[in-house]
Amino acid sequence: MLCPNCFSRSFEGNVCSVCGYEMKDDKCIEDLKLFCKLKNRYVIGRSLGAGGFGITYMAYDNVNDVRVCVKEYFPMGLVIRDRDGVSVQYTRQNRIQEFEHGIERFIDEANIISEMKNISGVVKVTDCFKENGTAYYVMEYLDGVSLKKLVPEHGMDLLNASSIIIKAGRTLDLIHKEKGYLHRDISPENIMILDSGRVVVIDFGSAKNFFMSNSNYTITLKHGFAPIEQYSSTDMQGPFTDLYALASTYYYVLTGKVIPRATDRLTGAQYEPLSSLRPDVGQEISDTVDRALMLKPSERTQTIGEFLDALEMLVKERTRNDNFVYVSVSIDGAVQERIKVEEDKEVMVGRSSKCDIVFPGCDNVSKLHCKLMFDGKKKQFCIEDCSTNGTYINYVRMDKGVKYYVGKQDLIILANTRFRLILGE
């Protein structure tokens, strides 16, 4: 049977032997029929998620022989799925005009993203078409997770959080300067971190060209991330609008907390400065974030570029003279946590919560799997295997109890390729 996730003919019972995807009986009635074809080219797989106006699917492009994602315009409440499991039918004849207008907006979204094909930090759109009474567009498949899923309960370390936000911010700054578009929906859910380390901005459904119009904005809100001007259809919006959302995302990534919604702040809800929750980031970085989160647009930092230039300089100063290196925990290709390791101090790595670097719930990883130290004189990591299932350097199993010196370029695997240590990043 064909796998609806990786499209290999590899199902054994309900589990794919290639990618590990487990078939569950949780298909929504609104979803396209599994393995139907669009444009006689795209084979539809599992649903990846649905919003108020669309459903996104894993799919396979038979022409280019690659996995892709397909987004379908499917406004809940306006349409239903026909009995054939493919076609779309109106629920109300008196709202056909609203539906048709929505299709044009949907195609506009695809065209906006297509205009940004030269910007590596934006998801690529490769096709757009009408079929089955609605519209679709095809995107590159992003092998990664949303930023929101990577944020620990009490926030990321400063360097990792800053690196991600700076990459996403540089993409937004390019979009503003070169294309004249505002994203208007930046949040931890709309920033993707790929297995390769690439940071990608997604979901341009609310984007608008601010060079062409400064009024009649549709009201788009994600409470805690949307600035006050987005609660009005007529207030001026600009790069400072996306900056507020980016800065509030940075605040969330560092603290694990969402700031109060802008309207509540306007009526007295207290915003806690970043330094009160994360004093370790320093007052200057906290002040830089606070200026980007000013309620009044006129008092806010005006461009993302200005914000990022200040942030980059302050983060470099903050981390330049510390006596630490960093080690990242990678599970299934996604970085779960980034840990500071002090020079010449041995740390324990394993499944047990008593370890310094923890792979939680990973049964193949031993409770104490290996010992790790960064040698301050040699400027190299020293690693010693203590495990049952083995520690591997560049796919070669280490001898147990023997110390090996390794560098940042070396691949460190615990038990199997699902569990890795990334050194010095």
mmCIF file of N, CA, C and O in Angstrom, residues 331-411:
data_model
loop_
_atom_site.group_PDB
_atom_site.id
_atom_site.type_symbol
_atom_site.label_atom_id
_atom_site.label_comp_id
_atom_site.label_asym_id
_atom_site.label_seq_id
_atom_site.Cartn_x
_atom_site.Cartn_y
_atom_site.Cartn_z
ATOM 1 N N ILE A 331 16.818 15.427 17.606
ATOM 2 C CA ILE A 331 16.006 14.206 17.557
ATOM 3 C C ILE A 331 15.197 14.220 16.271
ATOM 4 O O ILE A 331 14.468 15.173 15.999
ATOM 5 N N ASP A 332 15.357 13.185 15.462
ATOM 6 C CA ASP A 332 14.663 13.085 14.169
ATOM 7 C C ASP A 332 14.924 14.302 13.295
ATOM 8 O O ASP A 332 14.040 14.806 12.601
ATOM 9 N N GLY A 333 16.150 14.820 13.352
ATOM 10 C CA GLY A 333 16.552 15.916 12.480
ATOM 11 C C GLY A 333 16.215 17.303 12.973
ATOM 12 O O GLY A 333 16.606 18.287 12.362
ATOM 13 N N ALA A 334 15.486 17.414 14.091
ATOM 14 C CA ALA A 334 15.095 18.734 14.613
ATOM 15 C C ALA A 334 15.827 19.017 15.917
ATOM 16 O O ALA A 334 15.877 18.168 16.814
ATOM 17 N N VAL A 335 16.396 20.209 16.030
ATOM 18 C CA VAL A 335 17.091 20.598 17.261
ATOM 19 C C VAL A 335 16.058 20.853 18.358
ATOM 20 O O VAL A 335 15.156 21.676 18.207
ATOM 21 N N GLN A 336 16.176 20.099 19.451
ATOM 22 C CA GLN A 336 15.228 20.204 20.553
ATOM 23 C C GLN A 336 15.678 21.193 21.621
ATOM 24 O O GLN A 336 14.865 21.857 22.238
ATOM 25 N N GLU A 337 16.983 21.242 21.842
ATOM 26 C CA GLU A 337 17.508 22.112 22.897
ATOM 27 C C GLU A 337 18.968 22.408 22.615
ATOM 28 O O GLU A 337 19.676 21.606 22.009
ATOM 29 N N ARG A 338 19.417 23.562 23.062
ATOM 30 C CA ARG A 338 20.807 23.979 22.886
ATOM 31 C C ARG A 338 21.369 24.297 24.254
ATOM 32 O O ARG A 338 20.800 25.106 24.999
ATOM 33 N N ILE A 339 22.459 23.626 24.638
ATOM 34 C CA ILE A 339 22.950 23.673 26.010
ATOM 35 C C ILE A 339 24.338 24.295 26.061
ATOM 36 O O ILE A 339 25.205 23.984 25.240
ATOM 37 N N LYS A 340 24.551 25.173 27.051
ATOM 38 C CA LYS A 340 25.878 25.735 27.300
ATOM 39 C C LYS A 340 26.733 24.684 28.003
ATOM 40 O O LYS A 340 26.291 24.044 28.954
ATOM 41 N N VAL A 341 27.968 24.516 27.539
ATOM 42 C CA VAL A 341 28.910 23.609 28.190
ATOM 43 C C VAL A 341 30.147 24.417 28.567
ATOM 44 O O VAL A 341 30.784 25.040 27.710
ATOM 45 N N GLU A 342 30.480 24.401 29.841
ATOM 46 C CA GLU A 342 31.645 25.156 30.309
ATOM 47 C C GLU A 342 32.923 24.423 29.922
ATOM 48 O O GLU A 342 32.998 23.188 29.981
ATOM 49 N N GLU A 343 33.941 25.159 29.520
ATOM 50 C CA GLU A 343 35.223 24.560 29.149
ATOM 51 C C GLU A 343 35.803 23.744 30.300
ATOM 52 O O GLU A 343 35.714 24.133 31.466
ATOM 53 N N ASP A 344 36.381 22.582 29.940
ATOM 54 C CA ASP A 344 37.095 21.703 30.882
ATOM 55 C C ASP A 344 36.196 21.121 31.975
ATOM 56 O O ASP A 344 36.701 20.642 32.992
ATOM 57 N N LYS A 345 34.904 21.135 31.756
ATOM 58 C CA LYS A 345 33.985 20.534 32.722
ATOM 59 C C LYS A 345 33.266 19.363 32.064
ATOM 60 O O LYS A 345 32.609 19.521 31.043
ATOM 61 N N GLU A 346 33.387 18.171 32.647
ATOM 62 C CA GLU A 346 32.764 16.979 32.084
ATOM 63 C C GLU A 346 31.249 17.007 32.306
ATOM 64 O O GLU A 346 30.786 17.342 33.402
ATOM 65 N N VAL A 347 30.507 16.685 31.254
ATOM 66 C CA VAL A 347 29.047 16.638 31.358
ATOM 67 C C VAL A 347 28.564 15.254 30.944
ATOM 68 O O VAL A 347 29.189 14.563 30.138
ATOM 69 N N MET A 348 27.426 14.856 31.524
ATOM 70 C CA MET A 348 26.837 13.549 31.247
ATOM 71 C C MET A 348 25.721 13.700 30.206
ATOM 72 O O MET A 348 24.910 14.622 30.290
ATOM 73 N N VAL A 349 25.702 12.758 29.273
ATOM 74 C CA VAL A 349 24.703 12.772 28.196
ATOM 75 C C VAL A 349 23.923 11.461 28.251
ATOM 76 O O VAL A 349 24.518 10.379 28.316
ATOM 77 N N GLY A 350 22.590 11.543 28.221
ATOM 78 C CA GLY A 350 21.801 10.310 28.236
ATOM 79 C C GLY A 350 20.314 10.552 28.339
ATOM 80 O O GLY A 350 19.842 11.682 28.209
ATOM 81 N N ARG A 351 19.592 9.472 28.621
ATOM 82 C CA ARG A 351 18.138 9.530 28.707
ATOM 83 C C ARG A 351 17.660 10.001 30.082
ATOM 84 O O ARG A 351 16.569 10.543 30.226
ATOM 85 N N SER A 352 18.466 9.775 31.102
ATOM 86 C CA SER A 352 18.074 10.098 32.471
ATOM 87 C C SER A 352 17.998 11.601 32.692
ATOM 88 O O SER A 352 18.841 12.361 32.193
ATOM 89 N N SER A 353 16.995 12.019 33.451
ATOM 90 C CA SER A 353 16.850 13.439 33.783
ATOM 91 C C SER A 353 17.989 13.935 34.664
ATOM 92 O O SER A 353 18.156 15.139 34.852
ATOM 93 N N LYS A 354 18.784 13.012 35.209
ATOM 94 C CA LYS A 354 19.926 13.400 36.044
ATOM 95 C C LYS A 354 21.125 13.829 35.204
ATOM 96 O O LYS A 354 22.089 14.381 35.742
ATOM 97 N N CYS A 355 21.079 13.534 33.901
ATOM 98 C CA CYS A 355 22.178 13.935 33.017
ATOM 99 C C CYS A 355 22.159 15.437 32.756
ATOM 100 O O CYS A 355 21.129 16.102 32.904
ATOM 101 N N ASP A 356 23.301 15.974 32.352
ATOM 102 C CA ASP A 356 23.384 17.405 32.017
ATOM 103 C C ASP A 356 22.746 17.690 30.668
ATOM 104 O O ASP A 356 22.147 18.747 30.459
ATOM 105 N N ILE A 357 22.920 16.754 29.717
ATOM 106 C CA ILE A 357 22.317 16.864 28.388
ATOM 107 C C ILE A 357 21.388 15.674 28.218
ATOM 108 O O ILE A 357 21.833 14.523 28.232
ATOM 109 N N VAL A 358 20.086 15.947 28.071
ATOM 110 C CA VAL A 358 19.074 14.888 28.176
ATOM 111 C C VAL A 358 18.371 14.651 26.842
ATOM 112 O O VAL A 358 17.964 15.607 26.159
ATOM 113 N N PHE A 359 18.229 13.375 26.485
ATOM 114 C CA PHE A 359 17.402 12.931 25.364
ATOM 115 C C PHE A 359 16.145 12.280 25.972
ATOM 116 O O PHE A 359 16.100 11.070 26.170
ATOM 117 N N PRO A 360 15.130 13.075 26.310
ATOM 118 C CA PRO A 360 13.985 12.548 27.077
ATOM 119 C C PRO A 360 13.140 11.562 26.273
ATOM 120 O O PRO A 360 12.838 11.782 25.100
ATOM 121 N N GLY A 361 12.768 10.445 26.915
ATOM 122 C CA GLY A 361 11.863 9.491 26.287
ATOM 123 C C GLY A 361 12.445 8.732 25.117
ATOM 124 O O GLY A 361 11.710 8.090 24.371
ATOM 125 N N CYS A 362 13.760 8.774 24.913
ATOM 126 C CA CYS A 362 14.403 8.087 23.781
ATOM 127 C C CYS A 362 14.957 6.753 24.282
ATOM 128 O O CYS A 362 16.081 6.692 24.801
ATOM 129 N N ASP A 363 14.170 5.693 24.159
ATOM 130 C CA ASP A 363 14.492 4.414 24.785
ATOM 131 C C ASP A 363 15.805 3.809 24.306
ATOM 132 O O ASP A 363 16.463 3.075 25.050
ATOM 133 N N ASN A 364 16.196 4.048 23.068
ATOM 134 C CA ASN A 364 17.443 3.474 22.551
ATOM 135 C C ASN A 364 18.684 4.152 23.121
ATOM 136 O O ASN A 364 19.780 3.604 23.051
ATOM 137 N N VAL A 365 18.490 5.340 23.675
ATOM 138 C CA VAL A 365 19.592 6.051 24.317
ATOM 139 C C VAL A 365 19.693 5.550 25.758
ATOM 140 O O VAL A 365 18.694 5.469 26.472
ATOM 141 N N SER A 366 20.896 5.202 26.196
ATOM 142 C CA SER A 366 21.089 4.707 27.565
ATOM 143 C C SER A 366 20.857 5.820 28.579
ATOM 144 O O SER A 366 20.953 7.010 28.256
ATOM 145 N N LYS A 367 20.552 5.414 29.832
ATOM 146 C CA LYS A 367 20.345 6.419 30.881
ATOM 147 C C LYS A 367 21.571 7.312 31.007
ATOM 148 O O LYS A 367 21.459 8.532 31.105
ATOM 149 N N LEU A 368 22.752 6.712 31.042
ATOM 150 C CA LEU A 368 24.004 7.456 30.873
ATOM 151 C C LEU A 368 24.638 6.914 29.604
ATOM 152 O O LEU A 368 25.115 5.779 29.580
ATOM 153 N N HIS A 369 24.624 7.699 28.553
ATOM 154 C CA HIS A 369 25.053 7.194 27.247
ATOM 155 C C HIS A 369 26.526 7.500 26.960
ATOM 156 O O HIS A 369 27.266 6.653 26.468
ATOM 157 N N CYS A 370 26.938 8.715 27.262
ATOM 158 C CA CYS A 370 28.344 9.075 27.043
ATOM 159 C C CYS A 370 28.711 10.262 27.922
ATOM 160 O O CYS A 370 27.848 10.920 28.500
ATOM 161 N N LYS A 371 30.013 10.492 28.027
ATOM 162 C CA LYS A 371 30.538 11.647 28.753
ATOM 163 C C LYS A 371 31.194 12.582 27.739
ATOM 164 O O LYS A 371 31.837 12.126 26.792
ATOM 165 N N LEU A 372 31.026 13.887 27.971
ATOM 166 C CA LEU A 372 31.508 14.873 27.011
ATOM 167 C C LEU A 372 32.225 15.996 27.749
ATOM 168 O O LEU A 372 31.801 16.417 28.829
ATOM 169 N N MET A 373 33.313 16.492 27.163
ATOM 170 C CA MET A 373 34.025 17.629 27.742
ATOM 171 C C MET A 373 34.642 18.445 26.618
ATOM 172 O O MET A 373 35.100 17.877 25.618
ATOM 173 N N PHE A 374 34.657 19.758 26.773
ATOM 174 C CA PHE A 374 35.368 20.616 25.822
ATOM 175 C C PHE A 374 36.707 20.989 26.428
ATOM 176 O O PHE A 374 36.777 21.667 27.454
ATOM 177 N N ASP A 375 37.776 20.523 25.795
ATOM 178 C CA ASP A 375 39.135 20.770 26.265
ATOM 179 C C ASP A 375 39.542 22.192 25.886
ATOM 180 O O ASP A 375 39.694 22.512 24.707
ATOM 181 N N GLY A 376 39.699 23.050 26.899
ATOM 182 C CA GLY A 376 39.990 24.460 26.655
ATOM 183 C C GLY A 376 41.326 24.705 25.989
ATOM 184 O O GLY A 376 41.485 25.673 25.243
ATOM 185 N N LYS A 377 42.331 23.843 26.243
ATOM 186 C CA LYS A 377 43.646 24.016 25.628
ATOM 187 C C LYS A 377 43.664 23.531 24.193
ATOM 188 O O LYS A 377 44.184 24.191 23.294
ATOM 189 N N LYS A 378 43.122 22.337 23.968
ATOM 190 C CA LYS A 378 43.120 21.770 22.616
ATOM 191 C C LYS A 378 42.017 22.338 21.735
ATOM 192 O O LYS A 378 42.039 22.162 20.518
ATOM 193 N N LYS A 379 41.024 23.006 22.388
ATOM 194 C CA LYS A 379 39.876 23.566 21.675
ATOM 195 C C LYS A 379 39.150 22.470 20.864
ATOM 196 O O LYS A 379 38.763 22.672 19.716
ATOM 197 N N GLN A 380 39.011 21.315 21.500
ATOM 198 C CA GLN A 380 38.297 20.200 20.910
ATOM 199 C C GLN A 380 37.422 19.539 21.964
ATOM 200 O O GLN A 380 37.693 19.629 23.165
ATOM 201 N N PHE A 381 36.380 18.855 21.483
ATOM 202 C CA PHE A 381 35.551 18.077 22.376
ATOM 203 C C PHE A 381 36.191 16.708 22.603
ATOM 204 O O PHE A 381 36.786 16.115 21.689
ATOM 205 N N CYS A 382 36.060 16.198 23.812
ATOM 206 C CA CYS A 382 36.502 14.853 24.162
ATOM 207 C C CYS A 382 35.261 14.063 24.565
ATOM 208 O O CYS A 382 34.473 14.519 25.404
ATOM 209 N N ILE A 383 35.076 12.878 23.967
ATOM 210 C CA ILE A 383 33.868 12.091 24.209
ATOM 211 C C ILE A 383 34.232 10.652 24.562
ATOM 212 O O ILE A 383 35.174 10.079 23.996
ATOM 213 N N GLU A 384 33.470 10.089 25.512
ATOM 214 C CA GLU A 384 33.703 8.713 25.961
ATOM 215 C C GLU A 384 32.366 7.975 25.997
ATOM 216 O O GLU A 384 31.409 8.434 26.611
ATOM 217 N N ASP A 385 32.299 6.819 25.344
ATOM 218 C CA ASP A 385 31.066 6.024 25.285
ATOM 219 C C ASP A 385 30.878 5.222 26.570
ATOM 220 O O ASP A 385 31.818 4.608 27.074
ATOM 221 N N CYS A 386 29.640 5.235 27.096
ATOM 222 C CA CYS A 386 29.296 4.465 28.299
ATOM 223 C C CYS A 386 28.043 3.625 28.057
ATOM 224 O O CYS A 386 27.428 3.128 29.003
ATOM 225 N N SER A 387 27.616 3.463 26.804
ATOM 226 C CA SER A 387 26.262 3.000 26.489
ATOM 227 C C SER A 387 26.170 1.509 26.183
ATOM 228 O O SER A 387 27.173 0.807 26.041
ATOM 229 N N THR A 388 24.913 1.072 26.043
ATOM 230 C CA THR A 388 24.609 -0.282 25.595
ATOM 231 C C THR A 388 24.565 -0.350 24.073
ATOM 232 O O THR A 388 25.109 -1.271 23.462
ATOM 233 N N ASN A 389 23.911 0.626 23.450
ATOM 234 C CA ASN A 389 23.682 0.600 22.003
ATOM 235 C C ASN A 389 24.733 1.344 21.184
ATOM 236 O O ASN A 389 24.632 1.431 19.967
ATOM 237 N N GLY A 390 25.717 1.915 21.843
ATOM 238 C CA GLY A 390 26.839 2.494 21.123
ATOM 239 C C GLY A 390 26.733 3.983 20.825
ATOM 240 O O GLY A 390 25.650 4.535 20.666
ATOM 241 N N THR A 391 27.890 4.614 20.778
ATOM 242 C CA THR A 391 28.029 5.998 20.317
ATOM 243 C C THR A 391 28.905 5.950 19.071
ATOM 244 O O THR A 391 29.902 5.224 19.039
ATOM 245 N N TYR A 392 28.513 6.713 18.051
ATOM 246 C CA TYR A 392 29.181 6.638 16.748
ATOM 247 C C TYR A 392 29.744 8.002 16.357
ATOM 248 O O TYR A 392 29.086 9.035 16.559
ATOM 249 N N ILE A 393 30.955 7.987 15.814
ATOM 250 C CA ILE A 393 31.566 9.191 15.248
ATOM 251 C C ILE A 393 31.625 8.996 13.744
ATOM 252 O O ILE A 393 32.300 8.071 13.257
ATOM 253 N N ASN A 394 30.898 9.812 13.013
ATOM 254 C CA ASN A 394 30.840 9.688 11.544
ATOM 255 C C ASN A 394 30.510 8.252 11.129
ATOM 256 O O ASN A 394 31.167 7.664 10.252
ATOM 257 N N TYR A 395 29.513 7.673 11.806
ATOM 258 C CA TYR A 395 28.963 6.334 11.538
ATOM 259 C C TYR A 395 29.882 5.182 11.977
ATOM 260 O O TYR A 395 29.553 4.018 11.750
ATOM 261 N N VAL A 396 31.010 5.471 12.612
ATOM 262 C CA VAL A 396 31.910 4.429 13.114
ATOM 263 C C VAL A 396 31.733 4.316 14.633
ATOM 264 O O VAL A 396 31.858 5.313 15.351
ATOM 265 N N ARG A 397 31.450 3.100 15.107
ATOM 266 C CA ARG A 397 31.175 2.906 16.526
ATOM 267 C C ARG A 397 32.442 3.085 17.360
ATOM 268 O O ARG A 397 33.520 2.553 17.031
ATOM 269 N N MET A 398 32.332 3.827 18.456
ATOM 270 C CA MET A 398 33.451 4.047 19.366
ATOM 271 C C MET A 398 33.694 2.807 20.215
ATOM 272 O O MET A 398 32.773 2.053 20.520
ATOM 273 N N ASP A 399 34.936 2.608 20.636
ATOM 274 C CA ASP A 399 35.238 1.593 21.640
ATOM 275 C C ASP A 399 34.791 2.121 22.997
ATOM 276 O O ASP A 399 35.105 3.268 23.364
ATOM 277 N N LYS A 400 34.088 1.289 23.723
ATOM 278 C CA LYS A 400 33.538 1.711 25.008
ATOM 279 C C LYS A 400 34.660 2.013 26.002
ATOM 280 O O LYS A 400 35.639 1.254 26.110
ATOM 281 N N GLY A 401 34.526 3.136 26.729
ATOM 282 C CA GLY A 401 35.489 3.506 27.762
ATOM 283 C C GLY A 401 36.737 4.191 27.246
ATOM 284 O O GLY A 401 37.604 4.568 28.034
ATOM 285 N N VAL A 402 36.851 4.359 25.913
ATOM 286 C CA VAL A 402 38.017 5.027 25.321
ATOM 287 C C VAL A 402 37.656 6.466 24.973
ATOM 288 O O VAL A 402 36.592 6.729 24.423
ATOM 289 N N LYS A 403 38.541 7.414 25.299
ATOM 290 C CA LYS A 403 38.263 8.820 25.021
ATOM 291 C C LYS A 403 38.706 9.185 23.603
ATOM 292 O O LYS A 403 39.816 8.846 23.192
ATOM 293 N N TYR A 404 37.814 9.861 22.878
ATOM 294 C CA TYR A 404 38.085 10.291 21.507
ATOM 295 C C TYR A 404 37.969 11.815 21.441
ATOM 296 O O TYR A 404 37.075 12.416 22.053
ATOM 297 N N TYR A 405 38.877 12.430 20.677
ATOM 298 C CA TYR A 405 38.769 13.870 20.440
ATOM 299 C C TYR A 405 38.056 14.108 19.106
ATOM 300 O O TYR A 405 38.383 13.476 18.097
ATOM 301 N N VAL A 406 37.066 14.992 19.140
ATOM 302 C CA VAL A 406 36.249 15.271 17.953
ATOM 303 C C VAL A 406 36.082 16.777 17.793
ATOM 304 O O VAL A 406 36.257 17.540 18.748
ATOM 305 N N GLY A 407 35.718 17.181 16.577
ATOM 306 C CA GLY A 407 35.517 18.598 16.284
ATOM 307 C C GLY A 407 34.085 18.906 15.878
ATOM 308 O O GLY A 407 33.235 18.014 15.785
ATOM 309 N N LYS A 408 33.849 20.167 15.598
ATOM 310 C CA LYS A 408 32.500 20.617 15.224
ATOM 311 C C LYS A 408 32.012 19.950 13.948
ATOM 312 O O LYS A 408 30.817 19.809 13.723
ATOM 313 N N GLN A 409 32.938 19.560 13.087
ATOM 314 C CA GLN A 409 32.556 18.983 11.801
ATOM 315 C C GLN A 409 32.140 17.522 11.923
ATOM 316 O O GLN A 409 31.575 16.942 10.981
ATOM 317 N N ASP A 410 32.394 16.877 13.064
ATOM 318 C CA ASP A 410 32.107 15.452 13.217
ATOM 319 C C ASP A 410 30.646 15.194 13.575
ATOM 320 O O ASP A 410 30.023 15.959 14.334
ATOM 321 N N LEU A 411 30.116 14.111 13.023
ATOM 322 C CA LEU A 411 28.746 13.689 13.268
ATOM 323 C C LEU A 411 28.743 12.729 14.455
ATOM 324 O O LEU A 411 29.379 11.679 14.403
#
